[in-house]
Tab-separated table of C-alpha atoms and ligand atoms in Angstrom:
chain	number	residue	atom	x	y	z
A	255	MET	CA	-50.419	20.993	44.172
A	256	ILE	CA	-52.647	24.016	44.657
A	257	VAL	CA	-51.280	27.270	43.263
A	258	MET	CA	-53.234	30.103	44.870
A	259	GLY	CA	-54.639	32.569	42.339
A	260	PRO	CA	-55.073	36.315	42.799
A	261	ALA	CA	-57.237	37.595	45.663
A	262	PHE	CA	-60.096	38.577	43.355
A	263	ILE	CA	-60.776	34.880	42.599
A	264	ARG	CA	-63.656	33.309	44.580
A	265	SER	CA	-62.184	31.585	47.618
A	266	ALA	CA	-63.937	28.291	46.781
A	267	VAL	CA	-62.080	28.297	43.466
A	268	ARG	CA	-58.740	29.573	44.761
A	269	GLU	CA	-58.603	26.949	47.458
A	270	MET	CA	-59.444	23.947	45.319
A	271	ALA	CA	-57.215	21.812	43.114
A	272	GLY	CA	-59.797	21.331	40.336
A	273	TYR	CA	-60.610	18.100	38.584
A	274	ALA	CA	-57.591	16.094	37.394
A	275	PRO	CA	-58.410	14.291	34.123
A	276	GLY	CA	-56.494	11.149	33.144
A	277	GLU	CA	-53.249	11.953	31.337
A	278	GLN	CA	-53.421	12.386	27.555
A	279	PRO	CA	-50.460	11.078	25.569
A	280	ALA	CA	-49.076	13.382	22.865
A	281	PRO	CA	-50.839	12.957	19.507
A	282	GLY	CA	-49.279	10.071	17.597
A	283	ALA	CA	-47.530	8.620	20.687
A	284	ARG	CA	-47.400	4.824	20.593
A	285	VAL	CA	-49.060	3.884	23.858
A	286	VAL	CA	-51.652	1.394	24.970
A	287	LYS	CA	-54.072	3.897	26.487
A	288	LEU	CA	-56.243	2.237	29.103
A	289	ASN	CA	-56.584	5.065	31.618
A	290	THR	CA	-59.802	6.947	30.772
A	291	ASN	CA	-62.375	4.228	30.066
A	292	GLU	CA	-62.929	4.939	26.403
A	293	ASN	CA	-64.495	2.292	24.169
A	294	PRO	CA	-61.715	0.424	22.291
A	295	PHE	CA	-63.703	0.408	19.015
A	296	PRO	CA	-64.267	3.283	16.581
A	297	PRO	CA	-67.698	4.929	16.381
A	298	SER	CA	-70.335	3.275	14.174
A	299	GLU	CA	-69.866	3.687	10.410
A	300	LYS	CA	-73.318	5.359	10.410
A	301	VAL	CA	-71.933	8.047	12.724
A	302	LEU	CA	-68.985	8.635	10.412
A	303	GLN	CA	-71.330	8.845	7.420
A	304	ALA	CA	-73.493	11.403	9.265
A	305	LEU	CA	-70.328	13.389	9.990
A	306	ARG	CA	-69.456	13.497	6.294
A	307	GLU	CA	-72.954	14.790	5.546
A	308	ILE	CA	-72.911	17.731	7.992
A	309	SER	CA	-74.046	20.744	5.962
A	310	SER	CA	-72.484	24.183	6.089
A	311	GLU	CA	-75.985	25.555	6.717
A	312	SER	CA	-76.234	23.574	9.955
A	313	LEU	CA	-72.969	25.181	11.069
A	314	ARG	CA	-74.042	28.689	10.083
A	315	ARG	CA	-77.211	28.521	12.179
A	316	TYR	CA	-77.585	28.047	15.921
A	317	PRO	CA	-78.367	24.446	16.812
A	318	SER	CA	-81.611	23.228	18.342
A	319	PRO	CA	-81.439	24.605	21.907
A	320	ARG	CA	-83.004	21.458	23.330
A	321	ALA	CA	-81.611	18.878	20.904
A	322	ASP	CA	-85.147	18.078	19.769
A	323	ALA	CA	-84.358	15.509	17.064
A	324	PHE	CA	-82.118	13.635	19.496
A	325	ARG	CA	-84.772	13.699	22.218
A	326	ASP	CA	-87.350	12.240	19.825
A	327	VAL	CA	-85.121	9.305	18.921
A	328	ALA	CA	-83.925	8.743	22.496
A	329	GLY	CA	-87.493	8.943	23.826
A	330	LYS	CA	-88.652	6.217	21.420
A	331	LEU	CA	-85.734	3.982	22.364
A	332	LEU	CA	-86.216	4.488	26.107
A	333	GLY	CA	-90.019	4.378	26.052
A	334	VAL	CA	-90.556	7.901	27.413
A	335	SER	CA	-91.782	11.095	25.784
A	336	PRO	CA	-89.128	13.690	24.808
A	337	ASP	CA	-90.023	15.989	27.711
A	338	TRP	CA	-88.481	13.386	30.051
A	339	ILE	CA	-85.052	14.015	28.479
A	340	ILE	CA	-82.447	16.776	28.619
A	341	ALA	CA	-79.269	16.637	26.513
A	342	GLY	CA	-75.874	17.817	27.704
A	343	ASN	CA	-72.325	18.496	26.571
A	344	GLY	CA	-71.164	15.163	27.984
A	345	SER	CA	-72.710	13.829	31.164
A	346	ASP	CA	-70.365	16.079	33.158
A	347	ASP	CA	-72.433	19.006	31.847
A	348	LEU	CA	-75.571	17.333	33.204
A	349	LEU	CA	-73.915	16.860	36.594
A	350	THR	CA	-73.131	20.582	36.630
A	351	ILE	CA	-76.686	21.458	35.586
A	352	ALA	CA	-78.050	19.178	38.316
A	353	THR	CA	-75.808	20.735	40.952
A	354	ARG	CA	-76.958	24.207	39.991
A	355	THR	CA	-80.629	23.183	39.787
A	356	PHE	CA	-80.933	21.298	43.063
A	357	VAL	CA	-78.289	22.678	45.449
A	358	ALA	CA	-78.186	26.223	46.813
A	359	ALA	CA	-74.958	27.749	48.143
A	360	GLY	CA	-74.400	26.305	51.609
A	361	GLY	CA	-76.338	23.148	50.719
A	362	ARG	CA	-75.111	19.569	51.013
A	363	ILE	CA	-74.141	16.957	48.437
A	364	ALA	CA	-73.645	13.371	49.585
A	365	TYR	CA	-71.988	10.459	47.825
A	366	PRO	CA	-70.571	7.091	48.749
A	367	ASP	CA	-66.789	7.203	48.907
A	368	PRO	CA	-64.658	6.452	46.928
A	369	THR	CA	-66.424	7.447	43.733
A	370	TYR	CA	-66.097	9.686	40.666
A	371	SER	CA	-63.651	12.401	41.642
A	372	LEU	CA	-65.622	15.151	39.876
A	373	TYR	CA	-68.363	15.106	42.548
A	374	PRO	CA	-66.314	16.879	45.263
A	375	VAL	CA	-65.178	19.456	42.692
A	376	LEU	CA	-68.759	20.279	41.660
A	377	THR	CA	-69.749	20.437	45.308
A	378	ARG	CA	-67.079	23.000	46.141
A	379	LEU	CA	-67.815	25.066	43.031
A	380	GLN	CA	-71.404	25.354	44.244
A	381	ASP	CA	-70.206	26.520	47.698
A	382	ALA	CA	-71.870	23.391	49.054
A	383	LYS	CA	-70.684	20.940	51.671
A	384	PRO	CA	-69.548	17.454	50.655
A	385	VAL	CA	-70.930	14.632	52.815
A	386	THR	CA	-68.973	11.457	52.151
A	387	VAL	CA	-70.361	8.121	53.302
A	388	ALA	CA	-68.099	5.074	53.190
A	389	TRP	CA	-69.256	2.103	51.124
A	390	GLU	CA	-70.243	-0.854	53.294
A	391	LYS	CA	-68.338	-4.144	53.134
A	392	ASP	CA	-67.852	-5.422	49.576
A	393	TRP	CA	-68.975	-2.090	48.122
A	394	ALA	CA	-72.548	-2.498	49.347
A	395	LEU	CA	-74.656	0.689	49.239
A	396	PRO	CA	-74.909	2.441	52.632
A	397	VAL	CA	-78.656	3.085	52.203
A	398	ALA	CA	-79.493	4.166	55.759
A	399	ALA	CA	-76.487	6.479	56.145
A	400	LEU	CA	-77.089	8.155	52.788
A	401	ALA	CA	-80.822	8.549	53.466
A	402	ALA	CA	-79.952	10.200	56.785
A	403	SER	CA	-77.328	12.503	55.249
A	404	LYS	CA	-79.673	15.528	55.134
A	405	ALA	CA	-78.202	16.246	51.713
A	406	ASP	CA	-79.965	18.151	48.956
A	407	VAL	CA	-78.538	15.760	46.392
A	408	ILE	CA	-76.974	12.303	46.457
A	409	PHE	CA	-74.644	11.442	43.573
A	410	LEU	CA	-74.520	7.713	42.956
A	411	ALA	CA	-72.399	6.359	40.114
A	412	ASN	CA	-73.780	2.950	39.121
A	413	PRO	CA	-71.680	1.083	38.072
A	414	ASN	CA	-69.382	2.984	40.389
A	415	ALA	CA	-66.072	4.517	39.322
A	416	PRO	CA	-63.331	3.630	40.000
A	417	SER	CA	-64.486	0.326	41.511
A	418	GLY	CA	-66.668	-0.929	38.638
A	419	THR	CA	-68.973	-2.435	41.264
A	420	PHE	CA	-72.732	-2.436	40.757
A	421	VAL	CA	-75.707	-1.937	43.067
A	422	ARG	CA	-78.947	-3.664	42.090
A	423	PRO	CA	-81.758	-1.247	41.118
A	424	GLU	CA	-84.041	-2.729	43.819
A	425	LYS	CA	-81.603	-1.588	46.494
A	426	ILE	CA	-81.241	1.866	44.961
A	427	GLU	CA	-85.020	2.147	44.888
A	428	LYS	CA	-85.031	1.723	48.670
A	429	LEU	CA	-82.763	4.767	48.884
A	430	ALA	CA	-84.943	6.759	46.463
A	431	ALA	CA	-87.988	6.032	48.625
A	432	ALA	CA	-86.277	6.812	51.933
A	433	PHE	CA	-84.506	10.000	50.821
A	434	GLY	CA	-86.187	13.407	50.773
A	435	GLY	CA	-83.732	15.077	48.374
A	436	LEU	CA	-82.769	14.440	44.779
A	437	LEU	CA	-81.057	11.157	43.937
A	438	LEU	CA	-78.874	11.437	40.828
A	439	ILE	CA	-77.894	8.050	39.429
A	440	ASP	CA	-74.891	8.478	37.149
A	441	GLU	CA	-75.162	5.649	34.622
A	442	ALA	CA	-72.087	6.514	32.560
A	443	TYR	CA	-71.138	2.804	32.425
A	444	VAL	CA	-74.561	1.180	32.584
A	445	ASP	CA	-74.493	-0.315	29.082
A	446	PHE	CA	-71.817	-2.732	30.276
A	447	ALA	CA	-73.983	-3.816	33.247
A	448	ASP	CA	-76.772	-6.369	33.713
A	449	ALA	CA	-79.513	-3.886	34.670
A	450	ASN	CA	-80.279	-0.159	34.901
A	451	CYS	CA	-82.316	2.292	36.944
A	452	LEU	CA	-84.502	3.838	34.258
A	453	GLY	CA	-87.574	2.231	35.836
A	454	LEU	CA	-87.002	4.207	39.039
A	455	VAL	CA	-87.520	7.470	37.189
A	456	GLN	CA	-91.101	6.431	36.391
A	457	ARG	CA	-91.888	5.711	40.017
A	458	HIS	CA	-89.896	8.416	41.835
A	459	ALA	CA	-90.062	12.140	41.075
A	460	ASN	CA	-86.792	12.648	42.989
A	461	VAL	CA	-84.645	10.471	40.686
A	462	VAL	CA	-82.530	11.714	37.770
A	463	VAL	CA	-80.572	9.223	35.647
A	464	THR	CA	-77.624	10.501	33.573
A	465	ARG	CA	-76.071	8.736	30.587
A	466	THR	CA	-73.180	9.426	28.233
A	467	PHE	CA	-72.017	8.639	24.697
A	468	SER	CA	-68.389	8.709	25.830
A	469	LYS	CA	-68.125	5.034	26.770
A	470	ALA	CA	-70.818	2.832	25.241
A	471	TYR	CA	-70.974	4.672	21.901
A	472	SER	CA	-67.236	5.336	21.365
A	473	LEU	CA	-67.786	9.117	21.298
A	474	ALA	CA	-65.786	10.589	24.201
A	475	GLY	CA	-64.413	13.246	21.838
A	476	LEU	CA	-67.896	14.334	20.790
A	477	ARG	CA	-69.070	15.436	24.240
A	478	PHE	CA	-72.682	14.342	24.457
A	479	GLY	CA	-74.845	12.911	27.208
A	480	TYR	CA	-78.412	13.066	28.442
A	481	ALA	CA	-80.469	12.855	31.600
A	482	VAL	CA	-83.875	11.296	32.170
A	483	ALA	CA	-86.318	12.447	34.837
A	484	GLN	CA	-89.977	13.335	35.197
A	485	PRO	CA	-91.026	16.305	32.999
A	486	GLN	CA	-91.497	18.757	35.873
A	487	VAL	CA	-87.869	18.113	36.908
A	488	ILE	CA	-86.486	18.276	33.357
A	489	ALA	CA	-88.290	21.609	32.849
A	490	GLU	CA	-86.365	23.104	35.788
A	491	MET	CA	-83.035	21.734	34.564
A	492	MET	CA	-83.735	23.295	31.144
A	493	LYS	CA	-83.789	26.728	32.794
A	494	VAL	CA	-80.298	26.191	34.189
A	495	LYS	CA	-78.412	24.828	31.172
A	496	ASP	CA	-76.527	27.057	28.728
A	497	SER	CA	-78.835	28.156	25.909
A	498	TYR	CA	-77.057	26.087	23.254
A	499	ASN	CA	-75.212	23.535	25.346
A	500	CYS	CA	-74.985	20.884	22.593
A	501	ASP	CA	-73.529	21.880	19.242
A	502	ALA	CA	-75.098	20.996	15.893
A	503	ILE	CA	-72.556	18.283	15.026
A	504	SER	CA	-72.838	16.505	18.368
A	505	GLN	CA	-76.637	16.406	18.154
A	506	VAL	CA	-76.603	14.779	14.715
A	507	LEU	CA	-73.856	12.272	15.532
A	508	ALA	CA	-75.287	11.247	18.901
A	509	THR	CA	-78.618	10.608	17.205
A	510	ALA	CA	-76.936	8.471	14.530
A	511	ALA	CA	-75.064	6.535	17.211
A	512	LEU	CA	-78.228	5.846	19.171
A	513	GLU	CA	-79.948	4.647	16.020
A	514	ASP	CA	-77.235	2.038	15.436
A	515	GLN	CA	-77.942	-0.074	18.501
A	516	GLU	CA	-76.761	-3.223	16.784
A	517	TYR	CA	-73.222	-1.900	16.360
A	518	ALA	CA	-73.012	-0.463	19.871
A	519	ARG	CA	-74.235	-3.707	21.401
A	520	ARG	CA	-71.556	-5.682	19.589
A	521	THR	CA	-68.889	-3.477	21.212
A	522	TRP	CA	-70.488	-3.985	24.653
A	523	GLU	CA	-70.455	-7.767	24.234
A	524	HIS	CA	-66.779	-7.659	23.309
A	525	VAL	CA	-65.960	-5.505	26.318
A	526	LYS	CA	-67.853	-7.795	28.685
A	527	ALA	CA	-66.102	-10.917	27.381
A	528	GLU	CA	-62.685	-9.253	27.508
A	529	ARG	CA	-63.401	-7.878	30.994
A	530	GLN	CA	-63.848	-11.461	32.131
A	531	ARG	CA	-60.689	-12.666	30.388
A	532	LEU	CA	-58.540	-9.787	31.672
A	533	SER	CA	-59.845	-10.249	35.236
A	534	GLU	CA	-59.142	-13.985	35.155
A	535	GLY	CA	-55.677	-13.470	33.694
A	536	LEU	CA	-54.753	-11.029	36.456
A	537	ARG	CA	-56.226	-13.265	39.161
A	538	GLN	CA	-54.056	-16.095	37.923
A	539	MET	CA	-51.041	-13.850	38.546
A	540	GLY	CA	-52.117	-13.201	42.125
A	541	TRP	CA	-54.080	-9.978	41.664
A	542	GLU	CA	-57.323	-9.277	43.478
A	543	VAL	CA	-59.826	-8.010	40.945
A	544	LEU	CA	-63.169	-6.541	41.974
A	545	PRO	CA	-66.196	-7.914	40.118
A	546	SER	CA	-66.879	-5.212	37.515
A	547	GLN	CA	-69.978	-4.324	35.552
A	548	ALA	CA	-68.254	-1.434	33.794
A	549	ASN	CA	-65.751	-1.209	30.919
A	550	PHE	CA	-62.830	-1.163	33.348
A	551	ILE	CA	-61.569	-3.137	36.316
A	552	LEU	CA	-60.104	-2.061	39.634
A	553	ALA	CA	-57.406	-4.475	40.671
A	554	ALA	CA	-55.063	-4.765	43.668
A	555	CYS	CA	-51.508	-5.676	42.718
A	556	PRO	CA	-49.853	-8.558	44.585
A	557	GLY	CA	-47.030	-6.303	45.861
A	558	GLY	CA	-49.575	-3.864	47.264
A	559	ASP	CA	-48.045	-0.830	45.557
A	560	GLY	CA	-50.382	0.592	42.928
A	561	LYS	CA	-48.109	3.485	42.086
A	562	GLU	CA	-45.144	1.241	41.356
A	563	THR	CA	-47.301	-0.928	39.098
A	564	TYR	CA	-48.698	2.119	37.328
A	565	LEU	CA	-45.173	3.469	36.746
A	566	GLY	CA	-43.861	0.043	35.707
A	567	LEU	CA	-46.599	-0.351	33.104
A	568	LYS	CA	-46.122	3.226	31.962
A	569	SER	CA	-42.440	2.543	31.306
A	570	GLN	CA	-43.622	-0.242	28.985
A	571	GLY	CA	-45.914	2.174	27.137
A	572	ILE	CA	-49.098	1.029	28.879
A	573	LEU	CA	-51.176	3.753	30.538
A	574	VAL	CA	-53.519	2.753	33.365
A	575	ARG	CA	-54.939	4.956	36.150
A	576	TYR	CA	-53.587	5.210	39.674
A	577	PHE	CA	-55.416	7.112	42.426
A	578	ASP	CA	-53.343	8.402	45.317
A	579	LEU	CA	-56.333	8.158	47.670
A	580	PRO	CA	-57.188	6.186	50.818
A	581	GLY	CA	-58.323	2.668	49.972
A	582	LEU	CA	-56.963	2.881	46.418
A	583	LYS	CA	-53.184	3.055	46.888
A	584	ASP	CA	-52.689	-0.688	46.388
A	585	LYS	CA	-54.745	-0.717	43.194
A	586	VAL	CA	-54.783	0.396	39.583
A	587	ARG	CA	-57.786	0.912	37.340
A	588	ILE	CA	-57.498	-0.624	33.899
A	589	THR	CA	-59.854	0.122	30.998
A	590	VAL	CA	-60.857	-2.982	29.068
A	591	GLY	CA	-59.320	-2.651	25.611
A	592	THR	CA	-59.076	-4.706	22.446
A	593	VAL	CA	-57.805	-8.292	22.643
A	594	GLN	CA	-54.333	-7.041	21.680
A	595	GLU	CA	-54.366	-4.245	24.268
A	596	ASN	CA	-55.486	-6.567	27.043
A	597	ASN	CA	-52.817	-9.068	26.017
A	598	ALA	CA	-50.278	-6.248	26.301
A	599	VAL	CA	-51.457	-5.579	29.882
A	600	LEU	CA	-51.204	-9.250	30.845
A	601	ALA	CA	-47.732	-9.540	29.283
A	602	GLY	CA	-46.672	-6.270	30.928
A	603	VAL	CA	-47.790	-7.444	34.345
A	604	GLN	CA	-45.974	-10.732	33.846
A	605	GLU	CA	-42.826	-8.837	32.924
A	606	LEU	CA	-43.098	-6.692	36.072
A	607	ALA	CA	-43.505	-9.808	38.211
A	608	ALA	CA	-40.457	-11.445	36.555
A	609	ALA	CA	-38.357	-8.302	37.098
A	610	GLU	CA	-39.444	-8.211	40.752
A	611	LYS	CA	-38.478	-11.844	41.223
A	612	ALA	CA	-35.066	-11.309	39.626
A	613	ALA	CA	-34.342	-8.276	41.827
B	54	LIG	C1	-68.896	8.020	36.762
B	54	LIG	C2	-68.668	8.935	35.606
B	54	LIG	N1	-69.612	9.821	35.289
B	54	LIG	C3	-69.452	10.675	34.253
B	54	LIG	C4	-68.305	10.666	33.510
B	54	LIG	C5	-68.113	11.702	32.438
B	54	LIG	O1	-68.674	11.365	31.266
B	54	LIG	P1	-68.736	12.390	30.061
B	54	LIG	O2	-67.595	12.079	29.180
B	54	LIG	O3	-70.062	12.094	29.437
B	54	LIG	O4	-68.700	13.783	30.603
B	54	LIG	C6	-67.284	9.774	33.802
B	54	LIG	C7	-66.046	9.795	32.989
B	54	LIG	O5	-65.061	9.221	33.234
B	54	LIG	C8	-67.467	8.892	34.885
B	54	LIG	O6	-66.496	8.038	35.232
């Protein structure tokens, strides 16, 4: 519901609903929370140790404006020099910076639809026009239609949210080559996928790749992400960001997390194996589950009523995400959790099916 604010509010803001984050249970509530795609494991012990060692001096002073120590470590890991990297307060911050860097008021932002529901919000906040292009059959990338969109920016989440589907980098490269504007590839979930688009950044000046610590590094509460692009593009984005957009604690902890690749990779392997098991379990109960390369699955319930399933699971203390949007009403999105959490989902679904049968 949109509640209109006072007349002195910008009309673009007054007339929009704003982004709707997944619901947050009250602190201490006993729920199986699988609605916002967090990593089911705690952050690395090395991150927690770094947190304990935060000095009061580092809090008294302003942090590094460009997260220099983080960029050094990330650059080494990714095989690029630090001037190819910009850090952000979560990858949402980088999406905002990108919108403000590449799109003037009245410009156009295109994205395949459905996708991450923040993109239309950022578009409207920039007084730009959203250009939605439907995915082709089986969530194939509509390369020609997007290339012809006359947009200033294309947002492409890969893996996509909420579908979890993945487009091969070779296909995305065709779009990068054919498109005259800026192609932003949002790789929030890429660590759970088989490939990534970092190579495209080397070959195409019009590609920006964004990443986050919220999913793959178990640090959604920290708020830290980064983008990779050619230095002349990063330099422009640096002008747009807030002066100190990443706080001192987040810079140190994100660096520690990145340095513990071994731990992070173990969590990714667990998620991938459990993703397979959860998908199979649901398929056996008659669900249609999209092939996912993310840490969540989008699944159509046998009864065809996503909302009823969402509410039924919620009444059992299991939170999943339902989107009241065209093409998604028969589905729910489920974050892959621990073995116990995924078992709870499978048992909950079975219970719903039994109750339906008895009715
Ligand atoms: C596609 C996509 N991009 C970006 C984000 C936001 O990530 P962050 O927590 O880094 O802001 C999300 C979060 O759900 C997402 O689904």
